[in-house]
Tab-separated table of C-alpha atoms in Angstrom:
chain	number	residue	atom	x	y	z
A	267	MET	CA	-10.507	-10.442	-51.509
A	268	LEU	CA	-12.829	-13.244	-52.340
A	269	SER	CA	-14.524	-13.211	-55.770
A	270	LEU	CA	-17.579	-15.010	-57.184
A	271	ARG	CA	-15.964	-15.299	-60.648
A	272	ASN	CA	-15.687	-18.925	-61.902
A	273	HIS	CA	-17.530	-20.200	-58.860
A	274	ARG	CA	-20.921	-21.851	-58.917
A	275	ILE	CA	-23.039	-20.038	-56.416
A	276	THR	CA	-24.926	-22.199	-53.962
A	277	PRO	CA	-26.852	-21.043	-50.936
A	278	ILE	CA	-24.034	-22.308	-48.653
A	279	SER	CA	-21.237	-20.652	-50.636
A	280	ALA	CA	-23.157	-17.384	-50.748
A	281	VAL	CA	-23.526	-17.414	-46.965
A	282	ARG	CA	-19.808	-18.203	-46.533
A	283	PHE	CA	-18.929	-15.374	-48.928
A	284	ALA	CA	-21.101	-12.914	-47.007
A	285	PHE	CA	-19.637	-13.934	-43.630
A	286	SER	CA	-16.089	-13.634	-45.001
A	287	HIS	CA	-16.694	-10.101	-46.222
A	288	ALA	CA	-18.422	-9.158	-42.972
A	289	GLY	CA	-15.437	-10.464	-40.988
A	290	GLU	CA	-12.975	-8.495	-43.085
A	291	ALA	CA	-15.088	-5.393	-42.694
A	292	ARG	CA	-15.166	-5.791	-38.905
A	293	ILE	CA	-11.369	-6.202	-38.779
A	294	ILE	CA	-10.850	-3.053	-40.849
A	295	GLU	CA	-13.382	-1.192	-38.709
A	296	ASN	CA	-11.711	-2.319	-35.464
A	297	LYS	CA	-8.265	-1.262	-36.694
A	298	GLU	CA	-9.610	2.110	-37.719
A	299	GLU	CA	-11.227	2.555	-34.307
A	300	GLN	CA	-7.938	1.640	-32.639
A	301	ARG	CA	-6.051	4.181	-34.741
A	302	LYS	CA	-8.680	6.800	-34.002
A	303	GLY	CA	-8.517	6.043	-30.280
A	304	LYS	CA	-4.725	6.287	-30.314
A	305	ARG	CA	-4.884	9.647	-32.093
A	306	GLN	CA	-7.380	10.912	-29.538
A	307	ASP	CA	-5.168	9.728	-26.662
A	308	GLN	CA	-2.171	11.468	-28.200
A	309	MET	CA	-4.152	14.668	-28.689
A	310	ALA	CA	-5.425	14.506	-25.109
A	311	ALA	CA	-1.895	13.924	-23.795
A	312	SER	CA	-0.584	16.831	-25.848
A	313	ALA	CA	-3.359	19.090	-24.571
A	314	MET	CA	-2.626	17.985	-20.995
A	315	GLU	CA	1.071	18.707	-21.389
A	316	GLY	CA	0.360	22.114	-22.888
A	317	ALA	CA	-2.001	22.847	-20.002
A	318	ALA	CA	0.689	21.854	-17.468
A	319	VAL	CA	3.200	24.325	-18.922
A	320	THR	CA	0.576	27.088	-18.929
A	321	ALA	CA	-0.338	26.229	-15.340
A	322	LEU	CA	3.330	26.272	-14.293
A	323	ARG	CA	3.795	29.773	-15.672
A	324	SER	CA	0.686	30.952	-13.841
A	325	VAL	CA	1.907	29.395	-10.593
A	326	MET	CA	5.340	31.007	-10.917
A	327	GLN	CA	3.736	34.395	-11.458
A	328	ARG	CA	1.541	33.942	-8.375
A	329	VAL	CA	4.546	32.817	-6.323
A	330	HIS	CA	6.547	35.877	-7.358
A	331	GLN	CA	3.648	38.197	-6.522
A	332	ALA	CA	3.194	36.604	-3.093
A	333	ALA	CA	6.929	36.877	-2.374
A	334	GLU	CA	6.997	40.531	-3.346
A	335	LYS	CA	3.894	41.155	-1.233
A	336	SER	CA	5.762	39.762	1.772
A	337	GLY	CA	8.717	42.037	1.058
A	338	ARG	CA	11.033	39.334	-0.296
A	339	PRO	CA	12.764	38.897	-3.666
A	340	ALA	CA	10.716	37.061	-6.293
A	341	ASP	CA	13.306	34.281	-6.492
A	342	SER	CA	13.414	33.647	-2.737
A	343	VAL	CA	10.815	30.881	-2.927
A	344	ARG	CA	11.495	27.473	-4.459
A	345	VAL	CA	8.623	25.760	-6.295
A	346	VAL	CA	8.663	21.969	-6.089
A	347	ALA	CA	6.472	20.594	-8.897
A	348	VAL	CA	4.989	17.433	-7.393
A	349	SER	CA	4.434	14.921	-10.178
A	350	LYS	CA	2.849	12.123	-8.137
A	351	THR	CA	0.931	9.634	-10.393
A	352	LYS	CA	1.820	11.655	-13.515
A	353	PRO	CA	3.652	10.155	-16.540
A	354	VAL	CA	7.278	10.860	-17.382
A	355	SER	CA	6.208	12.574	-20.619
A	356	LEU	CA	4.310	15.194	-18.637
A	357	VAL	CA	7.242	15.805	-16.298
A	358	ARG	CA	9.513	16.161	-19.331
A	359	GLN	CA	7.228	18.785	-20.844
A	360	VAL	CA	7.441	20.898	-17.680
A	361	TYR	CA	11.212	20.330	-17.591
A	362	ASP	CA	11.496	21.508	-21.208
A	363	ALA	CA	9.664	24.674	-20.184
A	364	GLY	CA	12.621	25.444	-17.915
A	365	HIS	CA	11.627	23.984	-14.536
A	366	ARG	CA	14.209	21.898	-12.661
A	367	CYS	CA	12.778	21.145	-9.235
A	368	PHE	CA	10.385	18.189	-8.906
A	369	GLY	CA	9.010	16.149	-6.025
A	370	GLU	CA	7.618	12.681	-5.447
A	371	ASN	CA	5.745	11.080	-2.552
A	372	TYR	CA	6.516	7.422	-3.212
A	373	VAL	CA	9.938	5.796	-3.419
A	374	GLN	CA	8.992	3.343	-6.160
A	375	GLU	CA	7.563	6.066	-8.378
A	376	LEU	CA	10.659	8.246	-7.996
A	377	VAL	CA	13.009	5.305	-8.592
A	378	GLU	CA	11.183	4.510	-11.837
A	379	LYS	CA	10.966	8.089	-13.129
A	380	ALA	CA	14.388	9.521	-12.284
A	381	PRO	CA	16.470	7.374	-14.711
A	382	GLN	CA	14.152	8.351	-17.587
A	383	LEU	CA	14.641	12.079	-17.039
A	384	PRO	CA	17.609	14.495	-17.232
A	385	GLU	CA	20.211	14.310	-14.483
A	386	ASP	CA	20.103	18.032	-13.703
A	387	ILE	CA	16.666	17.700	-12.110
A	388	GLU	CA	16.716	18.401	-8.374
A	389	TRP	CA	14.475	15.714	-6.880
A	390	HIS	CA	12.760	16.246	-3.529
A	391	PHE	CA	11.343	13.263	-1.668
A	392	ILE	CA	8.365	14.531	0.302
A	393	GLY	CA	6.547	11.376	1.431
A	394	ASN	CA	6.781	9.158	4.472
A	395	LEU	CA	10.096	7.312	4.200
A	396	GLN	CA	10.539	3.815	5.634
A	397	SER	CA	13.964	2.528	6.654
A	398	ASN	CA	13.812	-0.423	4.255
A	399	LYS	CA	13.371	1.954	1.303
A	400	VAL	CA	16.312	4.238	2.077
A	401	LYS	CA	18.968	2.219	0.225
A	402	VAL	CA	17.037	1.877	-3.017
A	403	LEU	CA	16.106	5.570	-2.942
A	404	LEU	CA	19.657	6.821	-2.434
A	405	SER	CA	21.331	4.339	-4.770
A	406	SER	CA	18.804	4.732	-7.596
A	407	VAL	CA	18.448	8.526	-7.583
A	408	PRO	CA	21.932	10.109	-7.595
A	409	ASN	CA	20.359	13.524	-8.194
A	410	LEU	CA	18.190	13.345	-5.075
A	411	TYR	CA	18.513	16.894	-3.775
A	412	MET	CA	16.559	16.783	-0.542
A	413	VAL	CA	14.493	14.563	1.748
A	414	GLU	CA	11.816	16.778	3.273
A	415	SER	CA	10.229	14.221	5.567
A	416	VAL	CA	12.661	13.266	8.354
A	417	ASP	CA	10.373	12.763	11.339
A	418	ASP	CA	12.419	10.762	13.861
A	419	GLU	CA	15.978	9.922	14.854
A	420	LYS	CA	15.763	6.388	13.458
A	421	ILE	CA	15.195	7.493	9.864
A	422	ALA	CA	17.807	10.247	10.255
A	423	ASN	CA	20.390	7.688	11.430
A	424	HIS	CA	19.507	5.323	8.607
A	425	LEU	CA	19.867	8.066	5.988
A	426	ASP	CA	23.163	9.153	7.525
A	427	ARG	CA	24.671	5.650	7.424
A	428	MET	CA	23.468	4.970	3.893
A	429	VAL	CA	24.776	8.279	2.510
A	430	ALA	CA	28.166	7.438	4.011
A	431	GLY	CA	28.079	3.879	2.703
A	432	LEU	CA	27.341	5.027	-0.834
A	433	GLY	CA	29.986	7.741	-0.744
A	434	ARG	CA	27.473	10.455	-1.569
A	435	GLU	CA	27.835	14.122	-0.786
A	436	PRO	CA	25.976	15.184	2.399
A	437	LEU	CA	22.224	15.052	1.779
A	438	LYS	CA	19.988	18.014	2.552
A	439	VAL	CA	17.096	17.130	4.877
A	440	LEU	CA	14.157	18.899	6.455
A	441	VAL	CA	12.630	17.930	9.783
A	442	GLN	CA	8.912	17.289	9.331
A	443	VAL	CA	6.715	18.821	12.036
A	444	ASN	CA	3.101	17.847	12.678
A	445	THR	CA	1.629	21.316	13.213
A	446	SER	CA	-2.007	20.218	12.852
A	447	GLY	CA	-1.954	17.634	15.632
A	448	GLU	CA	-3.661	15.033	13.446
A	449	ALA	CA	-2.866	11.407	14.214
A	450	SER	CA	-3.015	10.628	10.483
A	451	LYS	CA	-0.125	13.011	9.757
A	452	SER	CA	3.537	12.122	10.053
A	453	GLY	CA	5.947	14.469	11.728
A	454	VAL	CA	7.471	15.172	15.104
A	455	GLU	CA	5.412	17.167	17.589
A	456	PRO	CA	6.358	20.867	17.718
A	457	SER	CA	7.721	20.312	21.217
A	458	GLY	CA	10.176	17.743	19.859
A	459	CYS	CA	11.432	19.551	16.748
A	460	VAL	CA	14.415	21.187	18.485
A	461	GLU	CA	15.795	17.879	19.748
A	462	LEU	CA	15.393	16.207	16.353
A	463	ALA	CA	17.008	19.144	14.560
A	464	LYS	CA	19.913	19.036	17.045
A	465	HIS	CA	20.286	15.297	16.462
A	466	VAL	CA	20.529	15.782	12.691
A	467	GLN	CA	22.943	18.696	13.063
A	468	LEU	CA	25.225	17.139	15.660
A	469	LYS	CA	24.929	13.363	15.254
A	470	CYS	CA	24.465	12.908	11.499
A	471	PRO	CA	27.585	14.222	9.733
A	472	ASN	CA	26.412	12.970	6.341
A	473	LEU	CA	23.175	14.948	6.508
A	474	GLU	CA	22.798	18.690	6.117
A	475	PHE	CA	20.038	20.120	8.284
A	476	SER	CA	18.289	22.590	6.004
A	477	GLY	CA	15.052	23.497	7.758
A	478	LEU	CA	11.529	22.441	8.676
A	479	MET	CA	8.529	21.098	6.773
A	480	THR	CA	4.849	20.679	7.542
A	481	ILE	CA	1.799	19.214	5.796
A	482	GLY	CA	-1.625	20.803	6.005
A	483	MET	CA	-4.869	19.601	7.503
A	484	LEU	CA	-6.872	16.595	6.340
A	485	ASP	CA	-7.714	18.337	3.061
A	486	TYR	CA	-4.046	19.362	2.621
A	487	THR	CA	-4.699	23.018	3.236
A	488	SER	CA	-3.309	24.785	6.280
A	489	THR	CA	-4.568	27.529	8.526
A	490	PRO	CA	-2.490	30.524	9.593
A	491	GLU	CA	-2.046	28.755	12.958
A	492	ASN	CA	-0.211	25.880	11.236
A	493	PHE	CA	2.102	28.297	9.458
A	494	ARG	CA	2.704	30.317	12.617
A	495	ALA	CA	3.479	27.123	14.525
A	496	LEU	CA	6.201	26.174	12.032
A	497	ALA	CA	7.622	29.702	12.082
A	498	THR	CA	7.769	29.502	15.890
A	499	CYS	CA	9.551	26.150	15.624
A	500	ARG	CA	12.109	27.775	13.347
A	501	MET	CA	12.856	30.506	15.874
A	502	GLU	CA	13.379	27.897	18.606
A	503	VAL	CA	15.535	25.674	16.383
A	504	CYS	CA	17.707	28.555	15.174
A	505	LYS	CA	18.258	29.705	18.751
A	506	ALA	CA	19.223	26.182	19.865
A	507	LEU	CA	21.548	25.585	16.904
A	508	GLU	CA	22.879	29.160	16.956
A	509	ILE	CA	22.146	29.729	13.278
A	510	ASN	CA	20.420	32.532	11.386
A	511	GLU	CA	16.820	32.070	10.286
A	512	GLU	CA	17.976	32.456	6.674
A	513	GLN	CA	19.804	29.132	7.132
A	514	CYS	CA	16.602	27.340	8.119
A	515	GLU	CA	14.077	26.845	5.321
A	516	LEU	CA	10.339	26.616	5.835
A	517	SER	CA	8.649	24.138	3.508
A	518	MET	CA	4.953	24.848	3.851
A	519	GLY	CA	2.155	25.494	1.413
A	520	MET	CA	0.641	23.415	-1.367
A	521	SER	CA	-1.816	23.939	-4.205
A	522	GLY	CA	-4.612	25.260	-2.017
A	523	ASP	CA	-2.676	27.604	0.231
A	524	PHE	CA	0.774	28.367	-1.165
A	525	GLU	CA	0.249	32.115	-1.527
A	526	GLN	CA	-0.747	32.503	2.110
A	527	ALA	CA	2.168	30.270	3.140
A	528	ILE	CA	4.630	32.452	1.224
A	529	GLU	CA	3.244	35.601	2.810
A	530	MET	CA	3.838	33.961	6.199
A	531	GLY	CA	7.453	33.055	5.469
A	532	SER	CA	7.562	29.883	3.386
A	533	THR	CA	10.691	29.441	1.288
A	534	ASN	CA	9.637	26.164	-0.341
A	535	VAL	CA	6.172	25.320	-1.697
A	536	ARG	CA	5.091	21.908	-2.979
A	537	ILE	CA	2.575	22.218	-5.803
A	538	GLY	CA	1.064	19.246	-7.611
A	539	SER	CA	-2.511	19.320	-8.887
A	540	THR	CA	-2.482	23.043	-9.723
A	541	ILE	CA	0.323	22.348	-12.205
A	542	PHE	CA	-0.310	18.779	-13.351
A	543	GLY	CA	-4.065	18.418	-12.853
A	544	PRO	CA	-5.925	15.996	-10.557
A	545	ARG	CA	-3.987	12.934	-9.500
A	546	GLU	CA	-4.826	9.716	-11.290
A	547	TYR	CA	-4.855	6.782	-8.905
A	548	PRO	CA	-5.337	3.234	-10.262
A	549	LYS	CA	-8.864	1.957	-9.780
A	550	LYS	CA	-9.154	-0.686	-7.097
A	551	THR	CA	-10.599	-4.015	-8.135
């Protein structure tokens, strides 16, 4: 600290002394504000993580009730916690609460998150998958459990070759069906789902056909017609492949409609914002 002792005070030195003290005060104030801001961010993150665990428990209870209402065991429905745009710390909090099944929409986000989290997580990829992203996805995420968004023979063939090339165990896949008829949605038309399922089953030995998936309408909620359409597709696929319906999963239902989807036969629901809160996309500049 500066001191006036043994110094002759002049107007100039007094001004310099005042400015020096003011500068030091501003530095101390700024550091304190930074510490305060960091504490607030940590508290907010902690509150968010606590809220996610509470929300998960509520979702699981609702899922079990919907399953029982449809006459099925409470554990007959898998809940995929979709952590799109959410930090690893938040995913870890939900993992620590006992959940093991998580989903991502973007390859890059999954590739970045997976190595930072426990290896016993069962990752589901649920977004549109491009051929040039298949290798990095499969090689970077050894605990990738399922790809839910196979919508044409080309991507099925590419996955099949890459799984073989990497020496992985056969990969579970779902055939994505566009039940809403929207041009903005990926997925094979309902009329083409049998042929695509047959292609995966018969021509892709390194893939395990596990069922069908659909996405909702523009607002990501589905109508009973969408769910019925996928259920009808399952009957046709099972007849063509000569398998039981229990061997063909139905992945349908998200945050806004998962209870109705379960009551109409869904075995796999993908829930994001109801567990993790609204998605946080980077602001465009």
